[in-house]
Coordinates of C-alpha atoms and ligand atoms in Angstrom, one line a residue:
X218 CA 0.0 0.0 0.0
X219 CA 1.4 3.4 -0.9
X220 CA 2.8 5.5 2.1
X221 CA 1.0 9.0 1.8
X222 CA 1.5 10.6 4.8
X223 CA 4.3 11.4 7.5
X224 CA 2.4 9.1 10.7
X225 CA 5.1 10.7 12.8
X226 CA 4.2 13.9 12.5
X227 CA 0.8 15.4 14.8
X228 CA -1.2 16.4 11.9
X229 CA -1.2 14.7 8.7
X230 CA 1.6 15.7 6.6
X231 CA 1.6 14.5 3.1
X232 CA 5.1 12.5 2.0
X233 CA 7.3 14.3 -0.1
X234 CA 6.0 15.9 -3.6
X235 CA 6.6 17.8 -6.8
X236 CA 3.6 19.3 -7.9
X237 CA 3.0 20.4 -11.4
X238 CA 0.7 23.7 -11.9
X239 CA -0.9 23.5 -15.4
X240 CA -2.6 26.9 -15.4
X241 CA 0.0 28.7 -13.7
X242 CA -0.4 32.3 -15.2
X243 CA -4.1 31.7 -14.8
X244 CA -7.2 33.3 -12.3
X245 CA -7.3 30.7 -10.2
X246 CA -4.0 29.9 -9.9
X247 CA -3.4 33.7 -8.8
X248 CA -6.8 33.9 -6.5
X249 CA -6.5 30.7 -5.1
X250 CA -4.0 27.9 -5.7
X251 CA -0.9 30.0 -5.1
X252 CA -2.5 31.3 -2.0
X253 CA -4.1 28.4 -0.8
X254 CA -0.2 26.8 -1.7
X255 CA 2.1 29.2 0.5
X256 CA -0.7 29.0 3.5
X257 CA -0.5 25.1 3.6
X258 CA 3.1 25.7 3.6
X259 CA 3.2 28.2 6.3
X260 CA 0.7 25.9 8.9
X261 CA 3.6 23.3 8.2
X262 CA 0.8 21.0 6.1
X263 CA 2.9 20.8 2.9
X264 CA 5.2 17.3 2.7
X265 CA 9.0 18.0 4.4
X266 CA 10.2 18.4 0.8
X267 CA 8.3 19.5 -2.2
X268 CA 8.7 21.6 -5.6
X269 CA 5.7 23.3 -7.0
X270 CA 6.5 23.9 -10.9
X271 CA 4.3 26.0 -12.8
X272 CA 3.4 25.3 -16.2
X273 CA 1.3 27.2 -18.9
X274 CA 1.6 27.0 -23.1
X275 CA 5.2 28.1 -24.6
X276 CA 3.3 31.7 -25.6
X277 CA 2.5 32.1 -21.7
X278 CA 6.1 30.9 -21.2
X279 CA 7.6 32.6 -17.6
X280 CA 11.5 32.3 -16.1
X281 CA 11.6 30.9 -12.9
X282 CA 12.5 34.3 -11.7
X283 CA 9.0 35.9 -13.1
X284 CA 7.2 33.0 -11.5
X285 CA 8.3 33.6 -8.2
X286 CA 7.5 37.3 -8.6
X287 CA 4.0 36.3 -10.0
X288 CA 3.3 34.2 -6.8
X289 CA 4.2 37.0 -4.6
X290 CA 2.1 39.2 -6.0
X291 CA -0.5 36.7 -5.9
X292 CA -0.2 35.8 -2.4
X293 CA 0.3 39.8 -1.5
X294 CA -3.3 40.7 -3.0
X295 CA -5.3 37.4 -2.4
X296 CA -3.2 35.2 0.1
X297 CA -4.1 35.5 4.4
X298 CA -0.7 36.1 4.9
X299 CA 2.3 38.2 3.7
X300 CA 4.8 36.8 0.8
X301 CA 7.7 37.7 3.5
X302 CA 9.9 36.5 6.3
X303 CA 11.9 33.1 6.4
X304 CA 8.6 30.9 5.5
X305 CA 7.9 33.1 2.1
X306 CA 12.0 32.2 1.0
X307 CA 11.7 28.6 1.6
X308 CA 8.2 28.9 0.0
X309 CA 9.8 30.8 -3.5
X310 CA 13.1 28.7 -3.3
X311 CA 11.2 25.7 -4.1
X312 CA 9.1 27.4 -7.1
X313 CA 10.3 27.0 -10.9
X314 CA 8.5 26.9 -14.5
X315 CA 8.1 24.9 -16.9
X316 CA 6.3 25.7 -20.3
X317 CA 4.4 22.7 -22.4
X318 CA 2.9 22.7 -25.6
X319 CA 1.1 19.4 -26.4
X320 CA 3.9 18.7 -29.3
X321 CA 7.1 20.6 -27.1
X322 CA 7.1 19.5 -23.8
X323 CA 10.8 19.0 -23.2
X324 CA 11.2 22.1 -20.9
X325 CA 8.3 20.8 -18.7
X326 CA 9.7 17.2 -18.5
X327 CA 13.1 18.7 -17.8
X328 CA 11.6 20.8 -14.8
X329 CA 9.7 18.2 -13.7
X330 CA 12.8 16.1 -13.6
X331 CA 15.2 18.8 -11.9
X332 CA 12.2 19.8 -9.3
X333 CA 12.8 15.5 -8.2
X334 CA 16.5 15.4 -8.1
X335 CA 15.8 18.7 -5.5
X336 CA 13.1 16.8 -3.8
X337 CA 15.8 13.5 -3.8
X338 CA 14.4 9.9 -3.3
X339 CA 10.9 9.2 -5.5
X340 CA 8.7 11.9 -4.4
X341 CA 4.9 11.9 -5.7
X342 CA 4.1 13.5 -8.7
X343 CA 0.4 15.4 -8.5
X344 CA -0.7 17.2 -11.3
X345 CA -3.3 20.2 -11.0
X346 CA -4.9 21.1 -14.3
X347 CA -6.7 24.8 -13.7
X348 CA -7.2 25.1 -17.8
X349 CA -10.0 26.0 -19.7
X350 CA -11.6 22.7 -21.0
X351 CA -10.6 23.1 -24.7
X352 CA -6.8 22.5 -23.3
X353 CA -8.0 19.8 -20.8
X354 CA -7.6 16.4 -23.0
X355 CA -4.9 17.6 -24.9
X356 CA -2.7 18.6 -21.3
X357 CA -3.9 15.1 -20.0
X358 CA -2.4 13.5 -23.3
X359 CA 0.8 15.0 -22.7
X360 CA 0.9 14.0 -19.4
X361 CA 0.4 9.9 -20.8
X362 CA 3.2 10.3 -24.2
X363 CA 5.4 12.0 -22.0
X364 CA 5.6 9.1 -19.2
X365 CA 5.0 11.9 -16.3
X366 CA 1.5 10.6 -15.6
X367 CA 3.2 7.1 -14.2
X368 CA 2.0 6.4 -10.7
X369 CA 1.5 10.5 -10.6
X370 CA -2.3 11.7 -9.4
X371 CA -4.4 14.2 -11.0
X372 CA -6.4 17.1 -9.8
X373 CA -9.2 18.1 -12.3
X374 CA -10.7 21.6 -12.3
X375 CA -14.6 21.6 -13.2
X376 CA -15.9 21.8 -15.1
X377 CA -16.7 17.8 -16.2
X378 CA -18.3 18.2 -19.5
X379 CA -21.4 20.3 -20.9
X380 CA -24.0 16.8 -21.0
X381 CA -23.4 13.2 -20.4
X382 CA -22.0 12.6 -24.0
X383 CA -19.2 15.3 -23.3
X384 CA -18.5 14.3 -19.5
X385 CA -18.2 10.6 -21.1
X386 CA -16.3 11.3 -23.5
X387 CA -14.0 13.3 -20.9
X388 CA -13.7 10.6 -18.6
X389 CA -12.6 8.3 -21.3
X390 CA -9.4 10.5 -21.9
X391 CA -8.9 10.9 -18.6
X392 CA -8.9 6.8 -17.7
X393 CA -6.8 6.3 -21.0
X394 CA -3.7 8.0 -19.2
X395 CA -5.0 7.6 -15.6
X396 CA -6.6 5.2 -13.1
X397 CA -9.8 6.7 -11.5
X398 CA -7.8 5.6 -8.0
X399 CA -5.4 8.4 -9.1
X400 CA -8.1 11.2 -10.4
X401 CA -9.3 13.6 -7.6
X402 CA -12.1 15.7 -9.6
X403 CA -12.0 19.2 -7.6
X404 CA -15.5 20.5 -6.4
X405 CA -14.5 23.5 -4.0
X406 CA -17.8 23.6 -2.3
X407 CA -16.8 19.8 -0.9
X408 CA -14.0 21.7 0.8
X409 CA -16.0 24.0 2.8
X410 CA -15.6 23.2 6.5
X411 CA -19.8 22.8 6.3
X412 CA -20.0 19.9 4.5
X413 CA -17.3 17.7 7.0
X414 CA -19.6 19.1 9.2
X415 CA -23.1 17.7 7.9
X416 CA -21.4 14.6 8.2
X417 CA -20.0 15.0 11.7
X418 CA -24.0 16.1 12.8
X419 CA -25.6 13.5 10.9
X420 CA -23.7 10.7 12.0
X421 CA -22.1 11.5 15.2
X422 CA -25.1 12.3 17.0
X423 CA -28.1 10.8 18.2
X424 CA -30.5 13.5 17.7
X425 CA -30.5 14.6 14.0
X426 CA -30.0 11.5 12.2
X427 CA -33.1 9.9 13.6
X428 CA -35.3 12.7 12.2
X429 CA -33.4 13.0 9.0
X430 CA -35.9 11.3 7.1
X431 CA -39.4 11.7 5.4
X432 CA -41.5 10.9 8.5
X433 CA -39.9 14.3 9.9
X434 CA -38.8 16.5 7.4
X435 CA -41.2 17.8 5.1
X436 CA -39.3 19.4 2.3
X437 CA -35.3 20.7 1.9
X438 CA -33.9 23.6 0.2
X439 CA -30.2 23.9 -0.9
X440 CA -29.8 28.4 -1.7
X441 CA -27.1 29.2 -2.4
X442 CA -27.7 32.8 -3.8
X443 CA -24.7 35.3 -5.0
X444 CA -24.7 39.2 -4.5
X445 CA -22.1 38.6 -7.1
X446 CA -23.3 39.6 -10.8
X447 CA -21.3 37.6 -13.7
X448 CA -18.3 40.3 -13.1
X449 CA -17.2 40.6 -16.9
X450 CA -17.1 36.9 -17.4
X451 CA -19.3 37.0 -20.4
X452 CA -17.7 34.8 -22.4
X453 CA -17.3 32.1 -19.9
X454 CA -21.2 32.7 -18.6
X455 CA -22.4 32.9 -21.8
X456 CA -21.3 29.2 -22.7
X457 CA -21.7 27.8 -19.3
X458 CA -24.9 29.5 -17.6
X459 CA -26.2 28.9 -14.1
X460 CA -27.0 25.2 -14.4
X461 CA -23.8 24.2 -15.6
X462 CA -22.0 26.8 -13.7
X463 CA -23.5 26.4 -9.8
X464 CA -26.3 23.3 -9.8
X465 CA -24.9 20.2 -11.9
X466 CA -21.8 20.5 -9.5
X467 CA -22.3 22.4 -6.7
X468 CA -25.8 22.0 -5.9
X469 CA -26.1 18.6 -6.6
X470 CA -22.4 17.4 -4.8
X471 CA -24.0 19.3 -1.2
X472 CA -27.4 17.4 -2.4
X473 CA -25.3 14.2 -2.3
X474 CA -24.1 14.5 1.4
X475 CA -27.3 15.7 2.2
X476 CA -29.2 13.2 1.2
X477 CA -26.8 10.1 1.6
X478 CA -27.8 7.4 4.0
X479 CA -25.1 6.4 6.6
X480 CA -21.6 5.4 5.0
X481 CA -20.4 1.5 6.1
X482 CA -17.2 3.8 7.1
X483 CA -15.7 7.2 7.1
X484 CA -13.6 6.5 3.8
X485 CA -13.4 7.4 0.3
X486 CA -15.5 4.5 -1.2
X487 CA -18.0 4.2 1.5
X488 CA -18.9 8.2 0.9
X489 CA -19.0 7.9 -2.8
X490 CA -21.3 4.8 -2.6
X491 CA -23.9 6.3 -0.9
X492 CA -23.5 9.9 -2.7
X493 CA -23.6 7.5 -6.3
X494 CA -26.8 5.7 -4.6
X495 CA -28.4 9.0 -3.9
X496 CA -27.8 10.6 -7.6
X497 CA -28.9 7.0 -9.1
X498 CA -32.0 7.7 -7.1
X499 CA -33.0 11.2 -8.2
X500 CA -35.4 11.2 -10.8
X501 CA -34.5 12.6 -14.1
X502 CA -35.3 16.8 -14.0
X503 CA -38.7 18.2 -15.0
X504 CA -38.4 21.5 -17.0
X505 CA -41.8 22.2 -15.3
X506 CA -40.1 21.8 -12.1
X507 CA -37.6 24.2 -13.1
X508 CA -37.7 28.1 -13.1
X509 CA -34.6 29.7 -15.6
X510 CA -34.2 33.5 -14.4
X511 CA -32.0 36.1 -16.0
X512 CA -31.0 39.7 -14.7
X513 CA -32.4 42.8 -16.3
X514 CA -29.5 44.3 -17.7
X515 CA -27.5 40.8 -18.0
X516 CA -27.8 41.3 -21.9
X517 CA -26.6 44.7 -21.7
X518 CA -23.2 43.3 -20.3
X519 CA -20.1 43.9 -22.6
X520 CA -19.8 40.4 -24.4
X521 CA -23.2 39.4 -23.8
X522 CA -25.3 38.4 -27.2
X523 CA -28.5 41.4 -26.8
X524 CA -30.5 38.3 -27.3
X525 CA -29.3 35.5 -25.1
X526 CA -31.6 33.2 -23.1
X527 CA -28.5 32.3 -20.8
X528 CA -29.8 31.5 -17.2
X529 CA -27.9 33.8 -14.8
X530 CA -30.6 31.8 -12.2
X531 CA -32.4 28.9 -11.4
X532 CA -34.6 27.2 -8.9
X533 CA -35.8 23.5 -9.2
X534 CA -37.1 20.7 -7.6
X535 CA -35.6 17.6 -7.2
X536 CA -37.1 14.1 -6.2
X537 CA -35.4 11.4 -4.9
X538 CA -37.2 7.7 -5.3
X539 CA -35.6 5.8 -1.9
X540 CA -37.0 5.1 0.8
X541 CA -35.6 7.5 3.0
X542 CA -36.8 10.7 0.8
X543 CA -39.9 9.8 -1.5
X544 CA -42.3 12.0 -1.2
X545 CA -40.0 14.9 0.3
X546 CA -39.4 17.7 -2.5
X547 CA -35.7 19.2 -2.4
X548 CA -35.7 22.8 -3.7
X549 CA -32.4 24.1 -5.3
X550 CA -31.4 28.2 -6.1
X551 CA -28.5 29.5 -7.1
X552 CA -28.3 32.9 -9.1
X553 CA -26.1 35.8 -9.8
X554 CA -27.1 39.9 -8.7
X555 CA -29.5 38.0 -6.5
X556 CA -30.6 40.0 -2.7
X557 CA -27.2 38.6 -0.8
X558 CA -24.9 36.1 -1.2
X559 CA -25.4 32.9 1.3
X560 CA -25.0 29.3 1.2
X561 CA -27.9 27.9 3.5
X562 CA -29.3 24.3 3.6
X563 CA -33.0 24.1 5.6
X564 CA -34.4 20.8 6.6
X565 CA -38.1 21.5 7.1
X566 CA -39.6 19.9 9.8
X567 CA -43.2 18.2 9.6
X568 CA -45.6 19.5 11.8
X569 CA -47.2 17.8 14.8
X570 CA -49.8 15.5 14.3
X571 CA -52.4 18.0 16.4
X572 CA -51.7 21.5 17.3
X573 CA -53.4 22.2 20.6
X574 CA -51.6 25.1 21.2
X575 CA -52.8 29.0 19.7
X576 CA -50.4 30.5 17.5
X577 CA -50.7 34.1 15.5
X578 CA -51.7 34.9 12.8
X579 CA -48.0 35.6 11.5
X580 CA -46.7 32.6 12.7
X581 CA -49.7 30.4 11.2
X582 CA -49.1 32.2 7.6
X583 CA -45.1 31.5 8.3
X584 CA -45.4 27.8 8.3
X585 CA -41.1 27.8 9.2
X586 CA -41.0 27.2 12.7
X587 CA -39.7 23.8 13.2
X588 CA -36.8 23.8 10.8
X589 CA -33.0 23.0 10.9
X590 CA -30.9 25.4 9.4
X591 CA -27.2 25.0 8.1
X592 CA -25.3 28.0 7.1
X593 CA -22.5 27.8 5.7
X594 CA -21.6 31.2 5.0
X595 CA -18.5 31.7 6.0
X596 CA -17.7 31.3 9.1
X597 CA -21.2 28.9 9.5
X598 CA -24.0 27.9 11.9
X599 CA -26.4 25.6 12.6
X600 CA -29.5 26.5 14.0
X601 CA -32.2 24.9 14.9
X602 CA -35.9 27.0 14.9
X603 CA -38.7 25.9 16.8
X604 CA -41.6 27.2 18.8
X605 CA -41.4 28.4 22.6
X606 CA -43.6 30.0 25.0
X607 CA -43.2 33.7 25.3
X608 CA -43.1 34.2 29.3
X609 CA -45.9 35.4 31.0
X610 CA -49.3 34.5 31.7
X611 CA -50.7 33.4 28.5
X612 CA -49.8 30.1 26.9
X613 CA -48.5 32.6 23.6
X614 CA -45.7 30.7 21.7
X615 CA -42.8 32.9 19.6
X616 CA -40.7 31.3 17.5
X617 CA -36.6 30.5 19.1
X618 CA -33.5 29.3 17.8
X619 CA -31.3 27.4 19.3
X620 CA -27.7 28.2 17.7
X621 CA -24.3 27.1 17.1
X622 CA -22.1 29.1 15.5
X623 CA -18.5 28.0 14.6
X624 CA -16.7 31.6 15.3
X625 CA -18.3 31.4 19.1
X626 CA -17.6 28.2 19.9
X627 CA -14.4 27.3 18.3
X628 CA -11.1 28.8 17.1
X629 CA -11.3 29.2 13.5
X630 CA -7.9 30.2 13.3
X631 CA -6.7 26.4 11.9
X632 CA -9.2 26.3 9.5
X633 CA -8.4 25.5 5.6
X634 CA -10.0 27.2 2.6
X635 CA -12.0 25.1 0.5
X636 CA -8.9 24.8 -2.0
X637 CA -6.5 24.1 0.8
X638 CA -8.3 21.8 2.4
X639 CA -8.8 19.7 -0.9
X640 CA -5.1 20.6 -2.3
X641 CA -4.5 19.0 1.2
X642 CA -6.5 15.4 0.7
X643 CA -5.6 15.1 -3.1
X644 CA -1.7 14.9 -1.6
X645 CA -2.7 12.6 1.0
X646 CA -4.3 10.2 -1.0
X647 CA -7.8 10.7 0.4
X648 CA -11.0 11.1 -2.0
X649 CA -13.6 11.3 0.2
X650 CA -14.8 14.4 -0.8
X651 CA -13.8 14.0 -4.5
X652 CA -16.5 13.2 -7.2
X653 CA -16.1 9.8 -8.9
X654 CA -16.6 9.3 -12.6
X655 CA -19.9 7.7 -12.4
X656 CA -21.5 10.0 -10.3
X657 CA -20.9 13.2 -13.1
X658 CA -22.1 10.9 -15.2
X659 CA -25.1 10.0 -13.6
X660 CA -25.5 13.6 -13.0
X661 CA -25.7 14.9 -16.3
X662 CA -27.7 11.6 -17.1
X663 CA -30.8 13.4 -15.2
X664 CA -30.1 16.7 -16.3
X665 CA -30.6 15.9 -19.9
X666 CA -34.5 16.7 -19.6
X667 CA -33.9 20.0 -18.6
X668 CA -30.8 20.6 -21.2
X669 CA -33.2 19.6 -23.6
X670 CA -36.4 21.3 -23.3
X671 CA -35.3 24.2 -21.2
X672 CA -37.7 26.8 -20.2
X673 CA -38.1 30.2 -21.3
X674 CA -35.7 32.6 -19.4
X675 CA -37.6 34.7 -16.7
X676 CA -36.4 38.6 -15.7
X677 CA -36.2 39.1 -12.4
X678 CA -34.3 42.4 -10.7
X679 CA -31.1 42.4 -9.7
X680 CA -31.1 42.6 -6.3
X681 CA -34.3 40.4 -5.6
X682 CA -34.3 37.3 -4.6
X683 CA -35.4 35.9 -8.3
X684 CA -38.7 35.6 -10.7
X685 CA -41.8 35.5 -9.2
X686 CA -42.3 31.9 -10.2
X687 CA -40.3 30.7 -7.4
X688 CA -42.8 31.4 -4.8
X689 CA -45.4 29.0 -6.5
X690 CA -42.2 26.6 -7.0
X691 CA -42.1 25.6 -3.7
X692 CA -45.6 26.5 -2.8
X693 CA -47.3 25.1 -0.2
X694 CA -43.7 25.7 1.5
X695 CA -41.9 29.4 1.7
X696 CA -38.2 30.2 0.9
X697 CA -36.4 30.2 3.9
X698 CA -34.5 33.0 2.7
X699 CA -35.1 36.0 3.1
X700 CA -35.3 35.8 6.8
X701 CA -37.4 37.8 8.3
X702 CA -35.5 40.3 11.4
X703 CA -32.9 38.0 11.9
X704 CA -29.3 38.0 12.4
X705 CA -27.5 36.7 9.8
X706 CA -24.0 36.7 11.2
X707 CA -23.8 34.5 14.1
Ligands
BG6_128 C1 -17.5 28.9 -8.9 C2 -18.4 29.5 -9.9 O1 -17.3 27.5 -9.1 O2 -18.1 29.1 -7.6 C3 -18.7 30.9 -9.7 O3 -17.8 29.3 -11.2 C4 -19.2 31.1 -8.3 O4 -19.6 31.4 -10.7 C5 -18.3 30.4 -7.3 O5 -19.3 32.5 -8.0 C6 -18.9 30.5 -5.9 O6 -18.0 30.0 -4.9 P1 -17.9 30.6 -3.5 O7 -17.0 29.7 -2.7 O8 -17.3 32.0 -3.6 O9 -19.3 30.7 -2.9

């Protein structure tokens, strides 16, 4: 069995790597990988030895030199801590670029090679590929004629494919060079410290999980609205949209740990079974389930076609036929320019059999008093909302909350970013929180309905929370956001 991390060490520390940065003069690589590189470094998570090598087409071609100063100027405008001090030098001494075209790789190979006589013994190879997807199969077939993918792993940037045929067809390059043990398919949302979490309150206690089912819950909603409008990506929203963009991956990977039923063990494969068996059970998407919202003035945008029906929103429903579930609608919204930006998943409780108690006529009309609320907006809570009696001499109920949120009761100062954290488990071997080949397929294999027939394009304001159709959407249930006077904060 392969050795991946340092057991002598108190925190898992991966054994000793070069990675290889495809994508290196890119966004991400500059918003988040370099970052989310020197931070791991700094909190002492990267392996005793590595090399990071950057790599990017001959025309993008950078010195080692010009790397370095591209990472520190990275790290100075997006990292949490400053390119400086003894950490930053052993950080930059271990940086160095190699350029690749698909038929001129020989300066890549020879950094690769150089970066391993640094490194000395046989470090791991990991590959992260943050390219557009036009480059993606041809990077990934330099990777197999050039012998560098041998017993290396892969990190693969969303997104997987436009459709099933596409995603196939991806995956199919992708096991041609390597084995799906070695393929760690990057979802950031699976790195948000929320979604260990779900897991961690599901399964390690004896209160939720016994209600987590449809004899309790009534209905779920995964919202993850953005404040955020498309910020001058026009040509990348325009061929992607919403769907593709926020709800085939994101939306649907939190849906997955939502809805799985308890792993055999906390391990890769038992947590990609059940997240597999929970996709294979959701019924293939109705368009009329679906509302498709765009923002007034999104066609106005620089690069925008003045006629395009791309979805800048969308709400849906979302059945799944198990036992645990049937029956229980889940309601999914994502959307750019939308009121704020949250990340929220409510659990709607059923109500009691009878109600012998008065309530008002707010709180009747409300219907959202017995409801479990995750927030994972950064830094998260979890809330859970039920009625109480106000004091005094009437029997008058309000609704309470009874809250847990992560910056009161815990230091958040060891806490990863999403990227970090998953940087993190891709160099220790571990794909729990990874998406497997057959789920994206399966994925895209009940999207195709919607794909195919989608509906019409709805306005909505920017700076609402969507078209109007969403109300009747989840009718006879209610949004749980917007709250009404709360704190959003906690
Ligand atoms: C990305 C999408 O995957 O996730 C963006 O491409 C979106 O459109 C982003 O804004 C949201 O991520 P986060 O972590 O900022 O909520």
């Amino acid at each position: 069995m392969d050795q991946d991390s340092d057991t002598t060490q108190p925190q898992p520390r991966p054994v000793n790597h070069v990675i290889v940065l495809f994508g290196a003069t890119g966004d991400l690589a500059r918003r988040k990988l370099l970052p989310g590189l020197f931070h791991l470094a700094k909190a002492g998570l990267l392996p005793q030895h590595y090399r990071i090598v950057g790599s990017a087409p001959t025309s993008e071609a950078l010195s080692d030199e010009q790397f370095r100063t591209r990472a520190r100027q990275a790290v100075a405008e997006f990292g949490r801590s400053r390119p400086e001090g003894p950490a930053w030098q052993e950080f930059e001494a271990a940086l160095s670029f190699g350029a690749a075209d698909q038929d001129a790789s020989r300066a890549l190979v020879a950094a690769v090679h150089e970066a391993e006589q640094a490194v000395g013994g046989t470090p791991r190879r990991l590959f992260h590929l943050a390219v557009p997807p036009v480059a993606f199969t041809s990077v990934i077939g330099l990777l197999g004629a050039t012998g560098l993918a041998q017993d290396a792993r892969v990190i693969v940037e969303k997104p997987f494919g436009t459709d099933l045929a596409s995603a196939r067809a991806l995956n199919a390059a992708v096991h041609a060079v390597f084995d799906e043990s070695r393929v760690f398919r990057i979802d950031h949302f699976l790195g948000k410290e929320a979604v260990d979490n779900i897991l961690a309150l599901r399964f390690a206690n004896g209160l939720f999980e016994p209600l987590w089912n449809r004899e309790h819950i009534s209905h779920v909603q995964i919202d993850l609205p953005e404040q955020i409008d498309i910020q001058g990506r026009a040509h990348f929203f325009e061929s992607t949209g919403t769907f593709r963009d926020m709800v085939v991956t994101h939306l649907f990977q939190l849906l997955g740990f939502v809805a799985m039923e308890p792993p055999v063990a906390l391990e890769a494969q038992s947590l990609r079974d059940e997240q597999v068996k929970v996709f294979r059970s959701m019924r293939a998407l109705n368009p009329a389930h679906a509302v498709r919202g765009q923002y007034t003035g999104y066609r106005a945008e620089p690069g925008v076609d003045p006629a395009s029906d791309t979805e800048t929103f969308v709400a849906l429903r979302v059945d799944i036929d198990n036992w645990r579930w049937a029956g229980v609608p889940f309601h999914l919204r994502s959307g750019k320019a939308l009121a704020e930006g949250r990340h929220v998943v409510t659990l709607g409780l059923r109500e009691p059999v009878l109600r012998m108690f008065p309530l008002d006529a707010r709180q009747a009309a409300d219907g959202r008093a017995n409801e479990l609320v995750i927030d994972f907006t950064d830094p998260g809570s979890i809330s859970a909302r039920f009625l109480a009696k106000e004091p005094g001499p009437s029997m008058q109920l309000a609704v309470a909350d009874m809250v847990f949120g992560y910056r009161s009761s815990f230091t958040t100062e060891n806490s990863l970013e999403a990227y970090e954290h998953l940087i993190l488990q891709a160099m220790l071997g571990d794909q729990s929180l990874f998406t497997r080949s057959d789920a994206i397929e399966r994925l895209w294999e009940v999207s195709a309905p919607l794909l195919e027939a989608p509906p019409p394009v709805e306005w909505y304001a920017p700076g609402s929370w969507g078209p109007e159709a969403i109300t009747s959407l989840v009718a006879p249930y209610q949004w749980h956001l917007p709250e009404r006077g709360r704190p959003k904060d906690r």
